[in-house]
Coordinates of C-alpha atoms and ligand atoms in Angstrom, one line a residue:
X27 CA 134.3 112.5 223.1
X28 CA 133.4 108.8 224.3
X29 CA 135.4 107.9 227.3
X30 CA 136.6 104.7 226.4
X31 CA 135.9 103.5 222.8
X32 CA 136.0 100.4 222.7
X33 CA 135.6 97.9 219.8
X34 CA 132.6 96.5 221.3
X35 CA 131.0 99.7 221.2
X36 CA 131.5 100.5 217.0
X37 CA 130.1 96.6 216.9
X38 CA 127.6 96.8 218.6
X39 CA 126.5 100.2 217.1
X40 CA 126.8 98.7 213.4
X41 CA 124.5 95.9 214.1
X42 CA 122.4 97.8 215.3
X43 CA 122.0 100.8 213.1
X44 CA 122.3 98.7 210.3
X45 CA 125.9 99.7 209.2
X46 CA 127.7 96.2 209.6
X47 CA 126.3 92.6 209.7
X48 CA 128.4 88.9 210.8
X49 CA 127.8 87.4 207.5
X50 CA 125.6 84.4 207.3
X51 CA 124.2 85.1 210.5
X52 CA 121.2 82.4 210.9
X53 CA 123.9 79.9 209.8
X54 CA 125.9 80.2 212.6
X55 CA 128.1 83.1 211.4
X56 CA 131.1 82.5 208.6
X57 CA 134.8 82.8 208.8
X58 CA 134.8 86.2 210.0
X59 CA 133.0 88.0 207.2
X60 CA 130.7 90.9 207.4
X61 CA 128.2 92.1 205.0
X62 CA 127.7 95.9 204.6
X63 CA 124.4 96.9 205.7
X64 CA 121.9 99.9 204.3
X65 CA 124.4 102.6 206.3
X66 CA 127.4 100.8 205.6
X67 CA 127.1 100.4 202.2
X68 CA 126.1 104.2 201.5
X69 CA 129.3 104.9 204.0
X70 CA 131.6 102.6 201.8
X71 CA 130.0 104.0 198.9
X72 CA 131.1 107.6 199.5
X73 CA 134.3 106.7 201.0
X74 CA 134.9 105.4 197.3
X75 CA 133.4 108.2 196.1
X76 CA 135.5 110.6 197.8
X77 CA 138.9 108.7 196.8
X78 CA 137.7 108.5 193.1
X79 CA 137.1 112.2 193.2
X80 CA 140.7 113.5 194.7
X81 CA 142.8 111.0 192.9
X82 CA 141.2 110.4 189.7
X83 CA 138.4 113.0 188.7
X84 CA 140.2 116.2 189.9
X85 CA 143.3 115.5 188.8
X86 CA 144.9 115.2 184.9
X87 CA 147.8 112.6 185.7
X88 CA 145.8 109.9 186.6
X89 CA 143.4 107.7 184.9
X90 CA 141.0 104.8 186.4
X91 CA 140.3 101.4 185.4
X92 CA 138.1 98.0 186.6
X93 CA 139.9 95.3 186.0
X94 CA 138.7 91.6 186.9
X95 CA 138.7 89.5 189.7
X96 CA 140.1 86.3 187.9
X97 CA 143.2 87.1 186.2
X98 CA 145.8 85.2 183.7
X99 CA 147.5 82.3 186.4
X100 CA 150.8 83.4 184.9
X101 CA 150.5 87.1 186.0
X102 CA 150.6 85.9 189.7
X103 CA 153.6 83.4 188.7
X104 CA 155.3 87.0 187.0
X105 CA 154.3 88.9 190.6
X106 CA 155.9 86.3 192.4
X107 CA 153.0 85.7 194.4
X108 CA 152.6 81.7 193.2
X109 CA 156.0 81.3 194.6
X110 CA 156.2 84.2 197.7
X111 CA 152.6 85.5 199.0
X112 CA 153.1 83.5 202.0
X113 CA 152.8 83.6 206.1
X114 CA 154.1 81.4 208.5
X115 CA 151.5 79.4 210.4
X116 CA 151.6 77.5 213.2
X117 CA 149.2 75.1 215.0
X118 CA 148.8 74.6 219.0
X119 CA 149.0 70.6 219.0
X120 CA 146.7 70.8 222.3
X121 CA 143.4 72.9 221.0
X122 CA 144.5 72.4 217.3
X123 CA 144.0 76.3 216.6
X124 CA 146.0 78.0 214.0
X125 CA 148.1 81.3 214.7
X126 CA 150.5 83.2 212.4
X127 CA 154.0 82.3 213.7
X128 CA 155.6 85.4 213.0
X129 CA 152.9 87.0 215.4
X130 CA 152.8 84.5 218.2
X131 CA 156.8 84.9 218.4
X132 CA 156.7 88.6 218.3
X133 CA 153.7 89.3 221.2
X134 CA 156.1 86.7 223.5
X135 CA 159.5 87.9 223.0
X136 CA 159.3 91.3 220.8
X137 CA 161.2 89.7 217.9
X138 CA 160.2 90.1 214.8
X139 CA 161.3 86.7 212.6
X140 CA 158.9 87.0 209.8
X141 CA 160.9 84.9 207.1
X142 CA 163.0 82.8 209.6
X143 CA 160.7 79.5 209.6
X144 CA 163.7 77.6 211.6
X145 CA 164.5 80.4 214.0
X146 CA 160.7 80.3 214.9
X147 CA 160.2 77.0 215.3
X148 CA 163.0 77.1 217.1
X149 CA 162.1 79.3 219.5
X150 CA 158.6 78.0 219.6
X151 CA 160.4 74.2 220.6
X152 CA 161.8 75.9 224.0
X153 CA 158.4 75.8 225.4
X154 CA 158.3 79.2 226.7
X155 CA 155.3 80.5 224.2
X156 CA 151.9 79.9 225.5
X157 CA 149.5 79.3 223.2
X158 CA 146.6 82.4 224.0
X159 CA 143.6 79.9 223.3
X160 CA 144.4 77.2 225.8
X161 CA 147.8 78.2 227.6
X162 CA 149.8 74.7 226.6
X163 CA 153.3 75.3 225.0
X164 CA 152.8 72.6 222.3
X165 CA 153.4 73.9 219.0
X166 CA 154.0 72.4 215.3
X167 CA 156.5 73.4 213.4
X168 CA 156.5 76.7 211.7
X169 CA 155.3 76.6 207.6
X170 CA 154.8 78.4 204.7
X171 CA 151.1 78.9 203.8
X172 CA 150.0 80.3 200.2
X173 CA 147.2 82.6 200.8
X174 CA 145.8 82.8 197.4
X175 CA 142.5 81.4 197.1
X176 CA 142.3 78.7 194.1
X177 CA 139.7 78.4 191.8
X178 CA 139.3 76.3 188.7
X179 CA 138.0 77.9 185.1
X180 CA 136.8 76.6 182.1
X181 CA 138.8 75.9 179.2
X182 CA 141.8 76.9 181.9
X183 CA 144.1 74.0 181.2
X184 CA 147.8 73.2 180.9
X185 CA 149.2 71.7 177.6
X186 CA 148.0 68.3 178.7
X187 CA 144.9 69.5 179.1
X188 CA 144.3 69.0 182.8
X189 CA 142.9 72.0 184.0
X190 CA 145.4 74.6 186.2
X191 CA 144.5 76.7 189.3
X192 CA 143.3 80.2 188.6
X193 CA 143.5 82.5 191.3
X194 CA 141.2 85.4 193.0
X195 CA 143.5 88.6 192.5
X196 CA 145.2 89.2 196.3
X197 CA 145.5 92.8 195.0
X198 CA 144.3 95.2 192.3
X199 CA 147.6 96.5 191.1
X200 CA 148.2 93.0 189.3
X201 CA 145.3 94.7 186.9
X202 CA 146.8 97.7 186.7
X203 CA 150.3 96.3 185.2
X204 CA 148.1 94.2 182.6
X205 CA 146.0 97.1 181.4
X206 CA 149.8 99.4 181.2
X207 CA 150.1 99.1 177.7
X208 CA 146.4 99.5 176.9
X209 CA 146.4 102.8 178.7
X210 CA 149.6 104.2 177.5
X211 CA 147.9 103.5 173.7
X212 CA 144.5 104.6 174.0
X213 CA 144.9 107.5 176.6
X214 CA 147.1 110.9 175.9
X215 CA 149.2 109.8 179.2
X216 CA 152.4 111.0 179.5
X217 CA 155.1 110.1 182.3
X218 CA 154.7 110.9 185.6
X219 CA 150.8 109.1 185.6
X220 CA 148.7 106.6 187.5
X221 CA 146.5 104.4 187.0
X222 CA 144.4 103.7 189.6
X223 CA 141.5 101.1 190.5
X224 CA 139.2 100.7 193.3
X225 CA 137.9 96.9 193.8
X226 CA 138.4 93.6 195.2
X227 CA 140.7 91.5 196.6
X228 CA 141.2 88.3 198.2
X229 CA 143.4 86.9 200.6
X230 CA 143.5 83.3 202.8
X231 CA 145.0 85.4 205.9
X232 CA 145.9 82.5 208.4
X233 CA 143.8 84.6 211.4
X234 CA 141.4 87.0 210.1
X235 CA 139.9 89.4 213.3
X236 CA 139.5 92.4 214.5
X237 CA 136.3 93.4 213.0
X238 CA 136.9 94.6 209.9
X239 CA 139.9 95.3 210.0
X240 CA 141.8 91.9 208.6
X241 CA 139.5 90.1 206.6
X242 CA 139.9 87.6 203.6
X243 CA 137.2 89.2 200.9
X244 CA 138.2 93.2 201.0
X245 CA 138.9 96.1 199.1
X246 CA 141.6 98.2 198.3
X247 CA 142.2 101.3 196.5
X248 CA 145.5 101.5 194.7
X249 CA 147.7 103.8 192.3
X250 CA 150.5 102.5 190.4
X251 CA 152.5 106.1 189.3
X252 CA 154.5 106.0 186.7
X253 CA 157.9 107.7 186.9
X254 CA 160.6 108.3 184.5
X255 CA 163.5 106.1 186.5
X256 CA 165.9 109.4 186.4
X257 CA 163.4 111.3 188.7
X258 CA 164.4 112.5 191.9
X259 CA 161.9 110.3 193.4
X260 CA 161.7 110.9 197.0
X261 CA 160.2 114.4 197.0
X262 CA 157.3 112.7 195.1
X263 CA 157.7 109.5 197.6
X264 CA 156.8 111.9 200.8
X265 CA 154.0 114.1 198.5
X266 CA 151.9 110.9 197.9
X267 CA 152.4 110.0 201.8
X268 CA 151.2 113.3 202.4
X269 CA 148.2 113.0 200.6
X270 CA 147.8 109.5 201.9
X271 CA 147.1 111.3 205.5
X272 CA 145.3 114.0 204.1
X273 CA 142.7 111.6 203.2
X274 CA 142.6 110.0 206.2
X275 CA 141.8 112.9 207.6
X276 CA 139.0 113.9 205.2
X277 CA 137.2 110.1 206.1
X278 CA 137.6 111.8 209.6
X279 CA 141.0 110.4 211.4
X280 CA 142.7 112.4 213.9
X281 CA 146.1 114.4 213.3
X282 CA 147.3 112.4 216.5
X283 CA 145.8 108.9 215.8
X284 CA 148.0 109.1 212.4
X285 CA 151.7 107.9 212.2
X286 CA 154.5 106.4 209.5
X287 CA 156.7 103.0 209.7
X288 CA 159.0 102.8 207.6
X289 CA 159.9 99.3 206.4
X290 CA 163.3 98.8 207.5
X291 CA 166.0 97.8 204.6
X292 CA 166.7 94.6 205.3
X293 CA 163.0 93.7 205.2
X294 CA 162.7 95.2 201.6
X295 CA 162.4 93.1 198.3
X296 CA 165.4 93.2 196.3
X297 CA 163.9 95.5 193.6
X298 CA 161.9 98.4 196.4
X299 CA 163.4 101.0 197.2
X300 CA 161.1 102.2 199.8
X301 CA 158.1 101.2 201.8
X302 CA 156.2 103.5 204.6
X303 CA 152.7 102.4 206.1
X304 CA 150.6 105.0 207.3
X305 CA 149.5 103.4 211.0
X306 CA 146.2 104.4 212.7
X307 CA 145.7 104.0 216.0
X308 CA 142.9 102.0 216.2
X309 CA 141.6 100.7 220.1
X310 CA 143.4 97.2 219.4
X311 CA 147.0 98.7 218.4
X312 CA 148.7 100.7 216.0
X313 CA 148.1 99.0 212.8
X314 CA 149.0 99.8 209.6
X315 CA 146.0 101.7 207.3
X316 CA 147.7 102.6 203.9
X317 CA 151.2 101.7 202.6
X318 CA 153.0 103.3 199.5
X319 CA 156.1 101.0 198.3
X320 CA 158.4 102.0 195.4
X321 CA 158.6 99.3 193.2
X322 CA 161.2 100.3 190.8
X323 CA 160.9 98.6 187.0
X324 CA 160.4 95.0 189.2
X325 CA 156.8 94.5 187.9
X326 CA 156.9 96.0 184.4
X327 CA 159.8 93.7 183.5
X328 CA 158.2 90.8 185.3
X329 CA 155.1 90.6 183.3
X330 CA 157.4 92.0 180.0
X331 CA 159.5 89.1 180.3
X332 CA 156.5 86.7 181.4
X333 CA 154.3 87.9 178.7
X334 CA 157.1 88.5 175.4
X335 CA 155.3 92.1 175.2
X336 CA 157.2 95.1 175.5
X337 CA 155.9 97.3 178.4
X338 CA 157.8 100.4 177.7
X339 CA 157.4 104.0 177.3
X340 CA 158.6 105.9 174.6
X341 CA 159.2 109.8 175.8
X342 CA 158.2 111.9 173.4
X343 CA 161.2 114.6 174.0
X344 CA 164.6 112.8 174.2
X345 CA 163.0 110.0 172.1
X346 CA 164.3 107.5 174.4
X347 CA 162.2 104.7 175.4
X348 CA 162.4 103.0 178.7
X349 CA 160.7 100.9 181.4
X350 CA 158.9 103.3 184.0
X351 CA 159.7 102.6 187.8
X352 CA 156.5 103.2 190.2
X353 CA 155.4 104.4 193.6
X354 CA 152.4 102.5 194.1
X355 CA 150.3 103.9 197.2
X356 CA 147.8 101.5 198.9
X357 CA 144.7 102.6 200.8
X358 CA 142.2 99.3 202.7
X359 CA 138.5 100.3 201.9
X360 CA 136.9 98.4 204.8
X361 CA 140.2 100.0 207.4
X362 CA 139.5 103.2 205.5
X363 CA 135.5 102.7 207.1
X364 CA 136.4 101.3 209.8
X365 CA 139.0 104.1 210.9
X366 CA 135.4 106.5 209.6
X367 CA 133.3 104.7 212.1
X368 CA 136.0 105.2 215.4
X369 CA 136.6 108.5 214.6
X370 CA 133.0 109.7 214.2
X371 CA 131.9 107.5 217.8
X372 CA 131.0 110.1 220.4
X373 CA 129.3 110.2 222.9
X374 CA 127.8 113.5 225.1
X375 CA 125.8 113.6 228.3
X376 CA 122.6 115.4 227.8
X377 CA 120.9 115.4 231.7
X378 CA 121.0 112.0 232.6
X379 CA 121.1 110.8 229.5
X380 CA 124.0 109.9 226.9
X381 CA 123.3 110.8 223.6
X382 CA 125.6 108.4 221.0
X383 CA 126.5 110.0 217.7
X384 CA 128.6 110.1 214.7
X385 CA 130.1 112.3 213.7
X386 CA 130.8 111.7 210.0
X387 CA 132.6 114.9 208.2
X388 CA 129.3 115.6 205.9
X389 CA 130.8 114.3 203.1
X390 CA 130.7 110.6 203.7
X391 CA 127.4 110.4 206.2
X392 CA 125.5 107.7 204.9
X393 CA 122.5 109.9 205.1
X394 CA 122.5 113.6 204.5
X395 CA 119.2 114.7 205.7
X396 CA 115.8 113.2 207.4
X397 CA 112.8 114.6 206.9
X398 CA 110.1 113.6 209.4
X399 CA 106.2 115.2 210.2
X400 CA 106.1 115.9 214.1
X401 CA 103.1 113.7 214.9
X402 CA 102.0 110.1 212.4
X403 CA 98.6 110.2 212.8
X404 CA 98.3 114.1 211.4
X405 CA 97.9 113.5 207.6
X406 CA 98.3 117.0 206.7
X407 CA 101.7 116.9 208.3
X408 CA 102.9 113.5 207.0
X409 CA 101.8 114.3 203.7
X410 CA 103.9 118.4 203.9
X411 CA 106.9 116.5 205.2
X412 CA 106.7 113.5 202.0
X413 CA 106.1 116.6 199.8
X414 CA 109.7 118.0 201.3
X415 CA 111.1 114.8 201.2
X416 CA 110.9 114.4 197.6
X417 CA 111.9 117.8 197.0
X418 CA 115.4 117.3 198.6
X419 CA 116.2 113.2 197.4
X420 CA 116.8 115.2 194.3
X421 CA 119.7 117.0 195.7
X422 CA 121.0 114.5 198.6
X423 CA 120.8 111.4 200.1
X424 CA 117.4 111.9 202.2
X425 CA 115.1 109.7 204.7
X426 CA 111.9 110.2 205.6
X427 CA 111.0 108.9 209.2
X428 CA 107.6 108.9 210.7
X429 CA 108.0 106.2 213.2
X430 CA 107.8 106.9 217.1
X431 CA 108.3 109.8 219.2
X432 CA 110.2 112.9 217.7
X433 CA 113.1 112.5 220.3
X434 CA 113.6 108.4 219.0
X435 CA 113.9 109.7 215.4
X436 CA 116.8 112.1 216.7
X437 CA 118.4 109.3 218.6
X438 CA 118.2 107.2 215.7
X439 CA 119.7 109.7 213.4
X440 CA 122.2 111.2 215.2
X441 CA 123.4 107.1 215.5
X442 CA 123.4 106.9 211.6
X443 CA 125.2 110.5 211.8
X444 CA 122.1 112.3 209.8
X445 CA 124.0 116.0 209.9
X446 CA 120.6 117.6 209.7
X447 CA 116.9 116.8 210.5
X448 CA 114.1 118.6 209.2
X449 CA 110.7 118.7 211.3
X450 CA 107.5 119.5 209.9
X451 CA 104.9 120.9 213.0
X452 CA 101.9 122.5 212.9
X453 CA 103.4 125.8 212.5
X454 CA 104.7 124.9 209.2
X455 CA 101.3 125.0 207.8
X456 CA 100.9 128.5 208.3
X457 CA 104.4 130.0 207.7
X458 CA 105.5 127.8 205.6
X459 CA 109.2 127.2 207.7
X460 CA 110.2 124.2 209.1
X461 CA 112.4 123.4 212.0
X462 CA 116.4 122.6 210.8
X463 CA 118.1 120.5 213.7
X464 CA 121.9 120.3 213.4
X465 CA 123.5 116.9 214.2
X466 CA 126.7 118.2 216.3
X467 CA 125.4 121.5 217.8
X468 CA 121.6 120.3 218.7
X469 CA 121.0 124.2 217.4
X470 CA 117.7 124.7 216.1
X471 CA 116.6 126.9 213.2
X472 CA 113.5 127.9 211.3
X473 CA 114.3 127.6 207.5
X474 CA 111.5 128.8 204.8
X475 CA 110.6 125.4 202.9
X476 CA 111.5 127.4 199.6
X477 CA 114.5 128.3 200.8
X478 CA 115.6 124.7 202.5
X479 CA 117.3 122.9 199.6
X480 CA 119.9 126.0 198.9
X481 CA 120.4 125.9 203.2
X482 CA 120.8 122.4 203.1
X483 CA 123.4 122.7 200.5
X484 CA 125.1 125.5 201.6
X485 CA 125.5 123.6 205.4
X486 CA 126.9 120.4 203.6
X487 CA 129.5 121.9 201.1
Ligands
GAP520 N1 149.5 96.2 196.3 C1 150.1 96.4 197.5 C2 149.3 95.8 198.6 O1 148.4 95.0 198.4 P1 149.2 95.6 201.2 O2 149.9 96.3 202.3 O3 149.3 94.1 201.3 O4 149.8 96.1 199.9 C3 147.3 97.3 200.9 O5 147.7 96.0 201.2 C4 146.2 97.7 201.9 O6 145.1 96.8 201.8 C5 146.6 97.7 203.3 O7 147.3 98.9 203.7 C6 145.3 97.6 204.0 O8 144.6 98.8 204.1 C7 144.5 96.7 203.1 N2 144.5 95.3 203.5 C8 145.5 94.4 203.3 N3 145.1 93.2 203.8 C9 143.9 93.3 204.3 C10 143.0 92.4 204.9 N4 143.3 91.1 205.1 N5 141.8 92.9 205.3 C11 141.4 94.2 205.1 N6 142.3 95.1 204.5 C12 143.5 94.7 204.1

């Protein structure tokens, strides 16, 4: 286990391994977005994966959509986001930077005031809060900041004709409660299901940071479950926060790294009737990584009454129809790899040497296994270990590596978390084995080539 993990560390690592990139790089760098590098993206990828599997493939009450990006304006208006996404800013009138106030005020007095503009400003006018860029204690006033981003679409117009903002979704779920109705005709669904949706979502945060932790392009991967509004709820309520930390702890998070905060009452929107984040420990706090809310009928009725469509659901054994209330649980793709990448850093001393590695869980290493000839320059072994190499990208994710000295390739892999490495020496010519290196162990084995996709499969089950 590394000593200290540090943020700078996982950074550092993605650039160079090629799991993370600043975006826009040779322009200076942009707004604190990343792109997903070759790693990164097969990391994201199976993270997906993995979430698509447990909570939509394997099981019959839920069904998955992909909605779009650019939704009906009057959805948002229906959500209440047009009038209530917001978060208080504030400017420091000294280096002009912009904080959230809600955050400044908290860190300085342990108060949280998100919601009370006047008591902040108020208590940012006594001149005891430094600001943490440049230390004056000259703020603005505390406002409200929309952070939708607005766009403008063709043939998007009001009844005048002059053309009305459009906005990039801030959440999936807003295309889940569109495609309700849809669902419930075309699919055999019947109360309690979900619909679920893995894709993007966009939010103007006032201070994006922390790697990839708060960013304003992410992704999310959200349920909306339908209940009937007579069910004893909260069993449910604590099953789906259950399986919430299970699958943090199948992307590789520690029992001990994982907590709950419960949203306390007063906090809650009129219509929820509970709201519990599941926190992660991550090396700059304990931050929220999932949430699950229930919603009640609030979002159903919203976009009924918004839309002059009935969004109900007619039971098929009292014959009563009625408007479904919903847990919706909430999981961050980019926290969800980013919580992958801490939990996998290790790092061992081997002689005087420390060997870096990650430790993925096999299922979501970008890379399953790398095939690699001992020596370049022997054609006989490059051309054995290609021949192996296009055996196994049948089965798994493979990568063939020919380039330096054996021991680099290891380094490299076990940086990329490669659980296995195959080796192809001169012995393999003659007994027709190769040499099976396991990422955590170091153990090495001699596996017949015939037999080395069924081992290989076997090991990453
Ligand atoms: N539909 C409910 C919803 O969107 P949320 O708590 O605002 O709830 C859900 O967001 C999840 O999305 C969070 O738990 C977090 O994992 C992720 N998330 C939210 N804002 C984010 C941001 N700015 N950057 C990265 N991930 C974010």
């Amino acid at each position: 286990m590394a000593k200290e993990l540090t943020m700078d560390k996982i950074v550092s690592l993605c650039k160079r391994r090629g799991f993370i990139f600043p975006a826009c790089e040779i322009y200076g760098g942009f707004a604190n977005a990343y792109s997903y590098g070759p790693y990164g993206v097969e990391l994201k990828n199976n993270i997906k994966k993995l979430w698509w599997k447990k909570f939509v493939q394997d099981r019959p009450d839920i069904v998955g959509i992909d909605g779009p990006i650019l939704l009906h304006p009057k959805l948002w208006e229906a959500s209440g986001h047009v009038g209530g996404f917001n978060d208080a800013m504030v400017d420091c009138k000294k280096c002009k930077k912009r904080f959230r106030a809600d955050h400044i005020v908290e860190d300085a007095t342990g108060k949280d005031m998100e919601g009370d503009l006047a008591g902040m400003s108020k208590v940012l006018a006594e001149g005891k809060i430094k600001c943490p860029n440049c230390g004056a204690s000259d703020w603005t006033e505390a406002r409200t900041f929309n952070m939708m981003f607005k766009t403008e679409m063709n043939g998007i117009t009001d009844e005048e004709g002059k053309s009305i903002p459009v906005y990039l979704r801030p959440e999936t779920a807003g295309a889940i409660f569109v495609d309700f109705k849809n669902v419930l005709d075309s699919m055999r669904v019947k109360v309690p299901f979900g619909i679920a949706q893995i894709g993007k979502a966009f939010r103007n945060e006032i201070v994006a940071g922390n790697f990839i932790f708060r960013l304003r392009e992410f992704e999310q991967m959200e349920i909306e479950y339908f209940i009937s509004p007579e069910a004893k709820w909260e069993p449910l309520f604590e099953q789906w926060l259950k399986w919430q930390e299970e699958f943090a702890l199948e992307i590789g998070a520690r029992k001990e790294n994982i907590s709950r905060y419960e949203h306390p009452k007063e906090k809650l929107s009129h219509y929820s009737k509970k709201t519990i984040d599941t926190m992660y420990n991550f090396p700059f706090g304990i931050k929220e990584l999932y949430g699950i809310a229930h919603r009640s009928d609030f979002d159903l009725t919203q976009h009924a009454k918004f839309s002059g469509q009935k969004l109900e659901y007619l039971d098929p054994e009292t014959g009563k129809r009625y408007v479904p209330h919903v847990l919706e649980p909430t999981f961050g793709v980019d926290r969800s790899v980013l919580v992958a990448l801490l939990a996998a850093y290790d790092e061992e001393a081997t002689g005087e040497e420390t060997r870096t590695v990650m430790k993925f869980p096999k299922s979501i290493a970008p890379i399953k296994a790398a095939v690699f000839p001992l020596l370049k320059n022997k054609p006989e072994l490059v051309e054995k270990a290609k021949e192996i190499f296009d055996t196994l990208k049948t089965s798994f994710v493979c990568e063939f590596d020919d380039n330096g000295n054996i021991g680099k390739r290891y380094r490299r892999q076990d940086e990329i978390g490669t659980p296995y490495c195959v080796t192809v020496d001169f012995e393999t010519l003659e007994d027709k084995a190769v040499t099976v290196r396991d990422r955590d162990t170091m153990k090495q084995e001699r596996v017949k080539i015939e037999e080395l996709e069924k081992y290989l499969s076997e090991k990453l089950k």
